[in-house]
């Protein structure tokens, strides 16, 4: 649960703690005193007002609605630095309605804040961090998308220091044209979605004086979507090639273990980075089921997002996977629980280019193998296989570490226990007899 969701629920539950109307007023008085005696940044008021507005949409009683009205009005007075009405509320000398009427007849001390695109991007990212909505890996990638790609494009159009309320849709089309010079259509549309999200955020924070200009910015991708999965038969051949025929020239300690990296990706659908950062302690057993634990418990480990943390059973016999040999030759030969099972280090953990060469060489010598296949295709192949075999989407969501609503959408806690998931994979997906 994000911080904003927690605050929203806390506000709604607050009403239930009041014995009567007088206790509600006492809480508002205390809240007004707190706002008078402590300095709060502007984003504090905007964030809490936004949460209160969302909470009000979920009210189920008159008491909740009344409390949230008073809560928002008190925040608004403090945000606008209307000290006299706040003092009156804290002393219980003035009702909320009277205070708002009084404040509306007085000149506002604080002028409408202006904000440019660079500031908006920074504010947006900081709130995502504060609400724990992005993992460390996502944050790293999104910072590049927002603070580098977008800011460079707005700068090229001389819009980076322009008040967001002065930016028009035509201005955003100019930014899109700049980005289109160097990005493929799918990536371009992702950046347009980022811009739309920025202006939606600005609207929620009441930073926009007019409607958002970020409307219908995406362009139609005329290129046919590429089928990214590898057919089951072809994938089985590739895994066998890695174990029996692939010859590596590298003298690195990890080289002999590359075949096991491919096997684990094929039978679990895990991402390359998730597999390469596995430690000895991440190979675990419950009820005689051996599984991998994908987590960020160890120093240096990262997850793509919150739902990426999961456990995936290892299916003996899937694509020829020999669980006994894997445990004996790979896991048991590690010295410490913190050792990388594939003998990688922080310096050598990223070996994407090496796998690119492996796939390239194999595709050159095998015409029936999909020419678009990459290491990530192993993940798409697992999702497609689960879909074709009729695996329940709740199971697939847990397996791949995706929210249930996008598992089959993009890749072709659910409460699924490890034994049930293991049996589903073994019997119905990989068709291995007990």
Coordinates of C-alpha atoms in Angstrom, one line a residue:
X1 CA 0.0 0.0 0.0
X2 CA 1.4 3.4 -1.0
X3 CA 1.6 6.3 1.5
X4 CA -1.3 8.1 -0.2
X5 CA -3.6 5.1 0.0
X6 CA -2.6 4.7 3.7
X7 CA -3.4 8.4 4.4
X8 CA -6.7 8.1 2.6
X9 CA -7.8 5.1 4.6
X10 CA -6.5 6.7 7.8
X11 CA -8.6 9.8 7.2
X12 CA -11.8 7.8 6.6
X13 CA -11.1 5.7 9.8
X14 CA -10.5 8.8 11.8
X15 CA -14.2 9.6 11.9
X16 CA -14.9 6.3 13.5
X17 CA -12.7 7.3 16.5
X18 CA -14.8 10.4 17.3
X19 CA -17.3 9.9 20.2
X20 CA -19.4 12.8 19.1
X21 CA -19.4 16.1 17.1
X22 CA -17.5 18.0 19.9
X23 CA -14.6 15.5 19.7
X24 CA -14.4 16.1 15.9
X25 CA -14.2 19.9 16.5
X26 CA -11.5 19.3 19.2
X27 CA -9.5 17.4 16.6
X28 CA -9.9 20.2 14.0
X29 CA -8.8 22.8 16.7
X30 CA -5.7 20.8 17.5
X31 CA -5.0 20.4 13.8
X32 CA -5.3 24.2 13.2
X33 CA -2.9 24.8 16.1
X34 CA -0.3 22.4 14.6
X35 CA -0.5 24.2 11.3
X36 CA 0.0 27.5 13.0
X37 CA 3.0 26.5 15.0
X38 CA 4.9 24.4 12.5
X39 CA 6.2 25.4 9.1
X40 CA 5.0 23.2 6.2
X41 CA 6.3 23.3 2.6
X42 CA 3.7 23.9 -0.2
X43 CA 3.9 20.3 -1.4
X44 CA 2.7 19.2 2.1
X45 CA -0.6 21.1 1.6
X46 CA -1.0 20.0 -2.0
X47 CA -0.4 16.4 -1.2
X48 CA -2.7 16.3 1.8
X49 CA -5.4 18.2 0.0
X50 CA -5.2 15.7 -2.9
X51 CA -5.4 12.7 -0.6
X52 CA -8.4 14.3 1.2
X53 CA -10.1 14.9 -2.1
X54 CA -9.6 11.2 -3.0
X55 CA -10.9 10.1 0.4
X56 CA -14.0 12.2 0.0
X57 CA -14.9 10.3 -3.1
X58 CA -15.0 7.1 -0.9
X59 CA -17.1 8.5 1.9
X60 CA -20.0 6.3 3.1
X61 CA -21.4 8.5 5.8
X62 CA -22.4 12.2 6.5
X63 CA -19.9 12.2 9.4
X64 CA -17.0 11.3 7.1
X65 CA -18.1 13.9 4.5
X66 CA -18.4 16.6 7.2
X67 CA -15.0 15.8 8.7
X68 CA -13.2 15.8 5.4
X69 CA -14.8 19.2 4.5
X70 CA -13.5 20.7 7.7
X71 CA -10.1 19.0 7.3
X72 CA -9.7 20.4 3.7
X73 CA -10.9 23.9 4.7
X74 CA -8.3 24.1 7.5
X75 CA -5.6 23.0 5.2
X76 CA -6.6 25.6 2.6
X77 CA -6.5 28.4 5.2
X78 CA -3.0 27.3 6.3
X79 CA -1.8 27.0 2.7
X80 CA -3.0 30.5 1.9
X81 CA -1.5 31.8 5.2
X82 CA -4.8 33.0 6.6
X83 CA -3.6 33.1 10.1
X84 CA -6.4 35.1 11.8
X85 CA -9.1 32.6 10.8
X86 CA -6.9 29.7 11.8
X87 CA -6.3 31.3 15.2
X88 CA -10.0 31.7 15.6
X89 CA -10.6 28.0 14.8
X90 CA -7.9 26.9 17.2
X91 CA -9.5 29.0 19.9
X92 CA -13.0 27.7 18.9
X93 CA -14.1 31.3 18.4
X94 CA -15.1 30.9 14.7
X95 CA -16.8 28.2 12.7
X96 CA -15.2 26.7 9.6
X97 CA -17.9 28.2 7.4
X98 CA -17.4 31.7 8.9
X99 CA -13.6 31.4 8.6
X100 CA -13.8 30.5 4.9
X101 CA -16.3 33.4 4.3
X102 CA -13.9 35.8 6.2
X103 CA -10.9 34.6 4.3
X104 CA -12.6 35.0 1.0
X105 CA -13.2 38.7 1.7
X106 CA -9.5 39.3 2.6
X107 CA -6.7 39.7 0.0
X108 CA -4.7 36.5 -0.4
X109 CA -1.2 36.9 1.1
X110 CA 0.2 34.1 -1.0
X111 CA 0.1 34.6 -4.8
X112 CA -0.6 31.8 -7.2
X113 CA 2.6 29.7 -7.5
X114 CA 4.2 29.4 -10.9
X115 CA 6.2 26.3 -11.9
X116 CA 8.1 25.3 -15.0
X117 CA 8.7 21.9 -16.6
X118 CA 12.0 21.2 -14.9
X119 CA 10.4 22.0 -11.5
X120 CA 7.3 19.9 -12.3
X121 CA 9.5 16.9 -13.2
X122 CA 11.5 17.2 -10.0
X123 CA 8.3 17.5 -7.9
X124 CA 6.7 14.6 -9.6
X125 CA 9.7 12.3 -9.1
X126 CA 10.2 13.4 -5.5
X127 CA 6.6 12.5 -4.7
X128 CA 7.0 9.1 -6.3
X129 CA 10.0 8.5 -4.1
X130 CA 8.2 9.7 -1.0
X131 CA 5.3 7.4 -1.7
X132 CA 7.5 4.4 -2.4
X133 CA 5.8 4.0 -5.8
X134 CA 9.0 3.3 -7.6
X135 CA 11.6 0.6 -6.9
X136 CA 15.3 1.5 -7.0
X137 CA 15.6 0.1 -10.6
X138 CA 12.4 1.8 -11.8
X139 CA 13.7 5.1 -10.2
X140 CA 17.0 4.8 -12.1
X141 CA 15.2 4.2 -15.4
X142 CA 12.5 6.9 -14.9
X143 CA 15.0 9.5 -13.9
X144 CA 16.7 9.0 -17.2
X145 CA 13.4 9.2 -19.1
X146 CA 12.2 12.4 -17.3
X147 CA 15.4 14.3 -16.3
X148 CA 17.4 13.6 -19.4
X149 CA 15.2 12.7 -22.4
X150 CA 12.2 15.0 -21.6
X151 CA 14.2 17.9 -20.3
X152 CA 16.5 17.9 -23.2
X153 CA 13.6 17.9 -25.6
X154 CA 11.8 20.8 -23.8
X155 CA 15.1 22.6 -23.7
X156 CA 15.5 22.2 -27.5
X157 CA 12.1 23.8 -27.9
X158 CA 13.1 26.5 -25.3
X159 CA 10.2 25.4 -23.1
X160 CA 12.1 24.1 -20.1
X161 CA 11.8 27.3 -18.1
X162 CA 8.3 28.2 -19.3
X163 CA 5.4 28.3 -16.8
X164 CA 3.4 25.1 -17.4
X165 CA 0.3 27.2 -17.7
X166 CA 1.7 28.9 -20.7
X167 CA 2.5 25.7 -22.5
X168 CA 0.0 24.7 -25.3
X169 CA -0.7 21.5 -27.1
X170 CA 1.2 22.8 -30.1
X171 CA 4.2 23.3 -27.9
X172 CA 3.9 19.6 -26.8
X173 CA 3.6 18.6 -30.5
X174 CA 6.9 20.4 -31.1
X175 CA 8.5 18.4 -28.3
X176 CA 7.1 15.2 -29.8
X177 CA 8.7 16.1 -33.1
X178 CA 12.0 16.5 -31.5
X179 CA 11.8 13.2 -29.8
X180 CA 10.5 11.5 -33.0
X181 CA 13.9 12.2 -34.6
X182 CA 15.7 9.7 -32.4
X183 CA 13.1 7.4 -30.9
X184 CA 11.1 4.5 -32.3
X185 CA 7.3 4.9 -32.2
X186 CA 6.6 2.7 -29.2
X187 CA 9.3 4.5 -27.1
X188 CA 8.0 7.9 -28.4
X189 CA 4.5 7.1 -27.2
X190 CA 5.9 6.1 -23.8
X191 CA 7.5 9.5 -23.5
X192 CA 4.2 11.1 -24.5
X193 CA 2.4 9.1 -21.8
X194 CA 5.0 10.5 -19.4
X195 CA 4.2 14.0 -20.4
X196 CA 0.5 13.3 -20.0
X197 CA 1.1 11.9 -16.5
X198 CA 3.1 15.1 -15.6
X199 CA 0.2 17.3 -16.5
X200 CA -2.4 15.1 -14.8
X201 CA -0.3 15.3 -11.7
X202 CA -0.1 19.1 -12.0
X203 CA -3.9 19.2 -12.4
X204 CA -4.4 17.1 -9.2
X205 CA -2.0 19.5 -7.3
X206 CA -4.1 22.4 -8.6
X207 CA -1.2 23.9 -10.4
X208 CA -3.1 24.3 -13.7
X209 CA -5.3 27.2 -14.3
X210 CA -6.8 25.7 -17.4
X211 CA -7.4 22.2 -18.9
X212 CA -4.3 20.1 -19.5
X213 CA -2.7 20.6 -22.9
X214 CA -1.5 17.0 -23.0
X215 CA -4.3 15.6 -25.0
X216 CA -4.0 12.9 -27.7
X217 CA -0.2 13.1 -28.1
X218 CA 0.4 9.5 -29.0
X219 CA 0.8 8.6 -32.7
X220 CA -0.2 5.4 -34.4
X221 CA 2.5 2.8 -34.7
X222 CA 2.2 1.5 -38.3
X223 CA 4.8 -1.2 -37.6
X224 CA 3.1 -4.6 -36.9
X225 CA 3.7 -5.7 -33.3
X226 CA 6.5 -8.2 -33.1
X227 CA 5.7 -11.6 -31.7
X228 CA 8.4 -11.9 -29.0
X229 CA 7.9 -15.5 -27.8
X230 CA 9.9 -18.6 -28.9
X231 CA 7.8 -21.7 -29.9
X232 CA 8.1 -24.5 -27.4
X233 CA 9.9 -26.8 -29.7
X234 CA 12.5 -24.2 -30.8
X235 CA 13.1 -23.1 -27.2
X236 CA 13.7 -26.7 -26.1
X237 CA 16.3 -27.1 -28.9
X238 CA 18.0 -23.8 -27.8
X239 CA 18.2 -24.9 -24.2
X240 CA 19.7 -28.3 -25.3
X241 CA 22.2 -26.4 -27.5
X242 CA 23.3 -24.3 -24.5
X243 CA 23.9 -27.5 -22.4
X244 CA 25.5 -29.8 -25.0
X245 CA 26.9 -27.8 -27.9
X246 CA 27.6 -24.2 -26.8
X247 CA 31.3 -23.5 -26.5
X248 CA 32.4 -20.4 -24.6
X249 CA 35.8 -18.7 -25.1
X250 CA 35.6 -16.6 -21.9
X251 CA 38.0 -17.2 -19.1
X252 CA 35.6 -15.6 -16.6
X253 CA 34.5 -17.7 -13.7
X254 CA 30.8 -17.4 -14.7
X255 CA 31.3 -18.8 -18.3
X256 CA 30.6 -22.5 -17.5
X257 CA 27.3 -21.5 -15.8
X258 CA 25.7 -19.6 -18.7
X259 CA 23.8 -22.7 -19.7
X260 CA 22.1 -22.8 -16.3
X261 CA 21.2 -19.1 -16.6
X262 CA 19.3 -19.9 -19.8
X263 CA 17.6 -22.9 -18.2
X264 CA 16.3 -20.9 -15.2
X265 CA 15.0 -18.2 -17.5
X266 CA 13.2 -20.7 -19.6
X267 CA 11.5 -22.6 -16.8
X268 CA 10.7 -19.6 -14.5
X269 CA 10.1 -16.7 -16.8
X270 CA 12.4 -14.6 -14.6
X271 CA 14.1 -11.5 -16.0
X272 CA 17.8 -11.7 -16.8
X273 CA 18.8 -9.3 -14.0
X274 CA 16.7 -11.3 -11.5
X275 CA 18.5 -14.5 -12.3
X276 CA 22.0 -13.1 -12.4
X277 CA 21.7 -11.6 -8.9
X278 CA 20.6 -14.9 -7.3
X279 CA 22.6 -15.9 -4.2
X280 CA 23.0 -19.3 -2.6
X281 CA 20.6 -18.3 0.1
X282 CA 17.9 -17.5 -2.5
X283 CA 17.6 -21.2 -3.5
X284 CA 15.2 -22.5 -0.8
X285 CA 12.9 -25.4 0.0
X286 CA 9.4 -25.7 1.4
X287 CA 7.4 -28.9 1.6
X288 CA 10.0 -30.7 -0.6
X289 CA 9.6 -28.0 -3.3
X290 CA 12.8 -26.3 -4.3
X291 CA 12.3 -22.7 -5.5
X292 CA 14.1 -19.5 -6.2
X293 CA 13.4 -16.4 -4.1
X294 CA 13.6 -13.2 -6.1
X295 CA 14.2 -10.4 -3.6
X296 CA 16.2 -7.3 -2.7
X297 CA 17.4 -8.7 0.6
X298 CA 21.1 -8.7 -0.3
X299 CA 23.2 -5.6 -0.7
X300 CA 23.4 -4.7 -4.3
X301 CA 20.3 -6.5 -5.4
X302 CA 17.4 -4.6 -7.0
X303 CA 13.9 -5.2 -8.1
X304 CA 12.1 -3.7 -11.1
X305 CA 9.0 -2.9 -8.9
X306 CA 7.2 -4.0 -5.8
X307 CA 5.4 -6.9 -7.4
X308 CA 8.7 -8.3 -8.7
X309 CA 9.5 -9.8 -5.3
X310 CA 8.3 -13.4 -5.5
X311 CA 9.1 -17.1 -5.3
X312 CA 9.2 -19.4 -8.3
X313 CA 9.4 -23.3 -8.1
X314 CA 12.0 -25.1 -10.1
X315 CA 10.4 -27.9 -12.2
X316 CA 12.7 -30.9 -12.7
X317 CA 12.6 -32.1 -16.3
X318 CA 11.2 -28.9 -17.8
X319 CA 13.1 -28.3 -21.1
X320 CA 15.4 -31.0 -19.9
X321 CA 16.3 -29.2 -16.6
X322 CA 18.1 -31.5 -14.2
X323 CA 17.3 -30.2 -10.7
X324 CA 19.7 -32.6 -9.0
X325 CA 22.6 -31.6 -11.2
X326 CA 21.8 -27.9 -10.7
X327 CA 21.8 -28.3 -6.9
X328 CA 25.0 -30.3 -6.9
X329 CA 27.0 -28.5 -9.6
X330 CA 25.8 -24.9 -9.1
X331 CA 24.3 -24.3 -5.7
X332 CA 26.2 -26.7 -3.4
X333 CA 29.6 -25.5 -4.8
X334 CA 29.0 -22.0 -3.5
X335 CA 30.9 -21.3 -0.3
X336 CA 28.7 -18.7 1.5
X337 CA 25.0 -18.0 1.5
X338 CA 25.8 -14.5 0.0
X339 CA 27.7 -15.9 -3.0
X340 CA 26.3 -15.4 -6.5
X341 CA 25.3 -18.9 -7.7
X342 CA 26.6 -18.1 -11.2
X343 CA 29.9 -16.8 -9.9
X344 CA 29.3 -13.2 -10.8
X345 CA 30.5 -10.1 -9.1
X346 CA 29.1 -6.6 -8.9
X347 CA 31.4 -5.7 -11.8
X348 CA 30.5 -8.7 -14.0
X349 CA 26.8 -9.0 -13.2
X350 CA 25.7 -7.2 -16.4
X351 CA 26.5 -9.6 -19.2
X352 CA 23.7 -8.6 -21.6
X353 CA 26.1 -8.2 -24.5
X354 CA 27.5 -11.7 -24.1
X355 CA 24.0 -13.2 -24.3
X356 CA 23.3 -11.0 -27.4
X357 CA 26.2 -12.6 -29.1
X358 CA 25.0 -16.1 -28.0
X359 CA 21.5 -15.4 -29.6
X360 CA 23.0 -13.9 -32.7
X361 CA 25.3 -16.8 -33.4
X362 CA 22.5 -19.3 -32.8
X363 CA 20.1 -17.5 -35.1
X364 CA 22.7 -17.4 -37.8
X365 CA 23.0 -21.2 -37.7
X366 CA 19.3 -22.1 -37.2
X367 CA 16.9 -20.7 -39.7
X368 CA 13.8 -21.9 -37.9
X369 CA 14.7 -20.0 -34.8
X370 CA 12.8 -16.6 -34.5
X371 CA 15.0 -13.8 -35.8
X372 CA 13.6 -11.4 -33.3
X373 CA 14.4 -13.6 -30.3
X374 CA 16.4 -12.1 -27.4
X375 CA 17.1 -13.2 -23.9
X376 CA 13.9 -11.5 -22.8
X377 CA 12.0 -13.6 -25.2
X378 CA 12.4 -16.5 -22.7
X379 CA 10.2 -14.5 -20.3
X380 CA 7.6 -13.9 -23.1
X381 CA 7.7 -17.6 -24.0
X382 CA 6.9 -18.6 -20.4
X383 CA 3.9 -16.3 -20.3
X384 CA 2.7 -17.5 -23.7
X385 CA 3.1 -21.2 -22.7
X386 CA 1.1 -20.6 -19.5
X387 CA -1.6 -18.9 -21.4
X388 CA -1.8 -21.6 -24.1
X389 CA -1.9 -24.3 -21.4
X390 CA -4.8 -22.6 -19.6
X391 CA -3.0 -21.6 -16.4
X392 CA -5.2 -19.4 -14.2
X393 CA -4.1 -15.7 -14.5
X394 CA -3.7 -15.5 -10.7
X395 CA -1.0 -18.2 -11.0
X396 CA 0.7 -16.5 -13.9
X397 CA 0.7 -13.2 -12.1
X398 CA 2.5 -14.7 -9.2
X399 CA 4.9 -16.6 -11.4
X400 CA 6.0 -13.6 -13.5
X401 CA 5.7 -11.0 -10.8
X402 CA 3.1 -8.8 -12.6
X403 CA -0.1 -7.3 -11.5
X404 CA -2.9 -9.7 -12.5
X405 CA -4.4 -7.2 -15.0
X406 CA -1.4 -7.0 -17.2
X407 CA 0.1 -10.4 -17.1
X408 CA -1.6 -11.8 -20.2
X409 CA -2.1 -8.3 -21.7
X410 CA 1.6 -7.5 -22.1
X411 CA 3.2 -10.9 -21.6
X412 CA 0.7 -12.9 -23.5
X413 CA -0.7 -10.9 -3.6
X414 CA -2.7 -13.8 -5.5
X415 CA -2.6 -16.2 -2.5
X416 CA -1.2 -19.1 -4.6
X417 CA 0.9 -21.4 -2.4
X418 CA 4.3 -22.9 -3.6
X419 CA 3.2 -26.5 -3.8
X420 CA 0.0 -25.7 -5.8
X421 CA 2.1 -23.5 -8.2
X422 CA 4.7 -26.2 -8.5
X423 CA 2.1 -28.9 -9.3
X424 CA 0.3 -26.6 -11.8
X425 CA 3.5 -26.0 -13.7
X426 CA 4.7 -29.6 -13.6
X427 CA 1.5 -31.2 -14.6
X428 CA -0.4 -28.8 -16.7
X429 CA 2.2 -26.5 -18.2
X430 CA 5.3 -28.7 -18.8
X431 CA 3.3 -32.0 -19.0
X432 CA 5.7 -33.9 -16.7
X433 CA 4.2 -37.0 -15.2
X434 CA 4.4 -37.5 -11.5

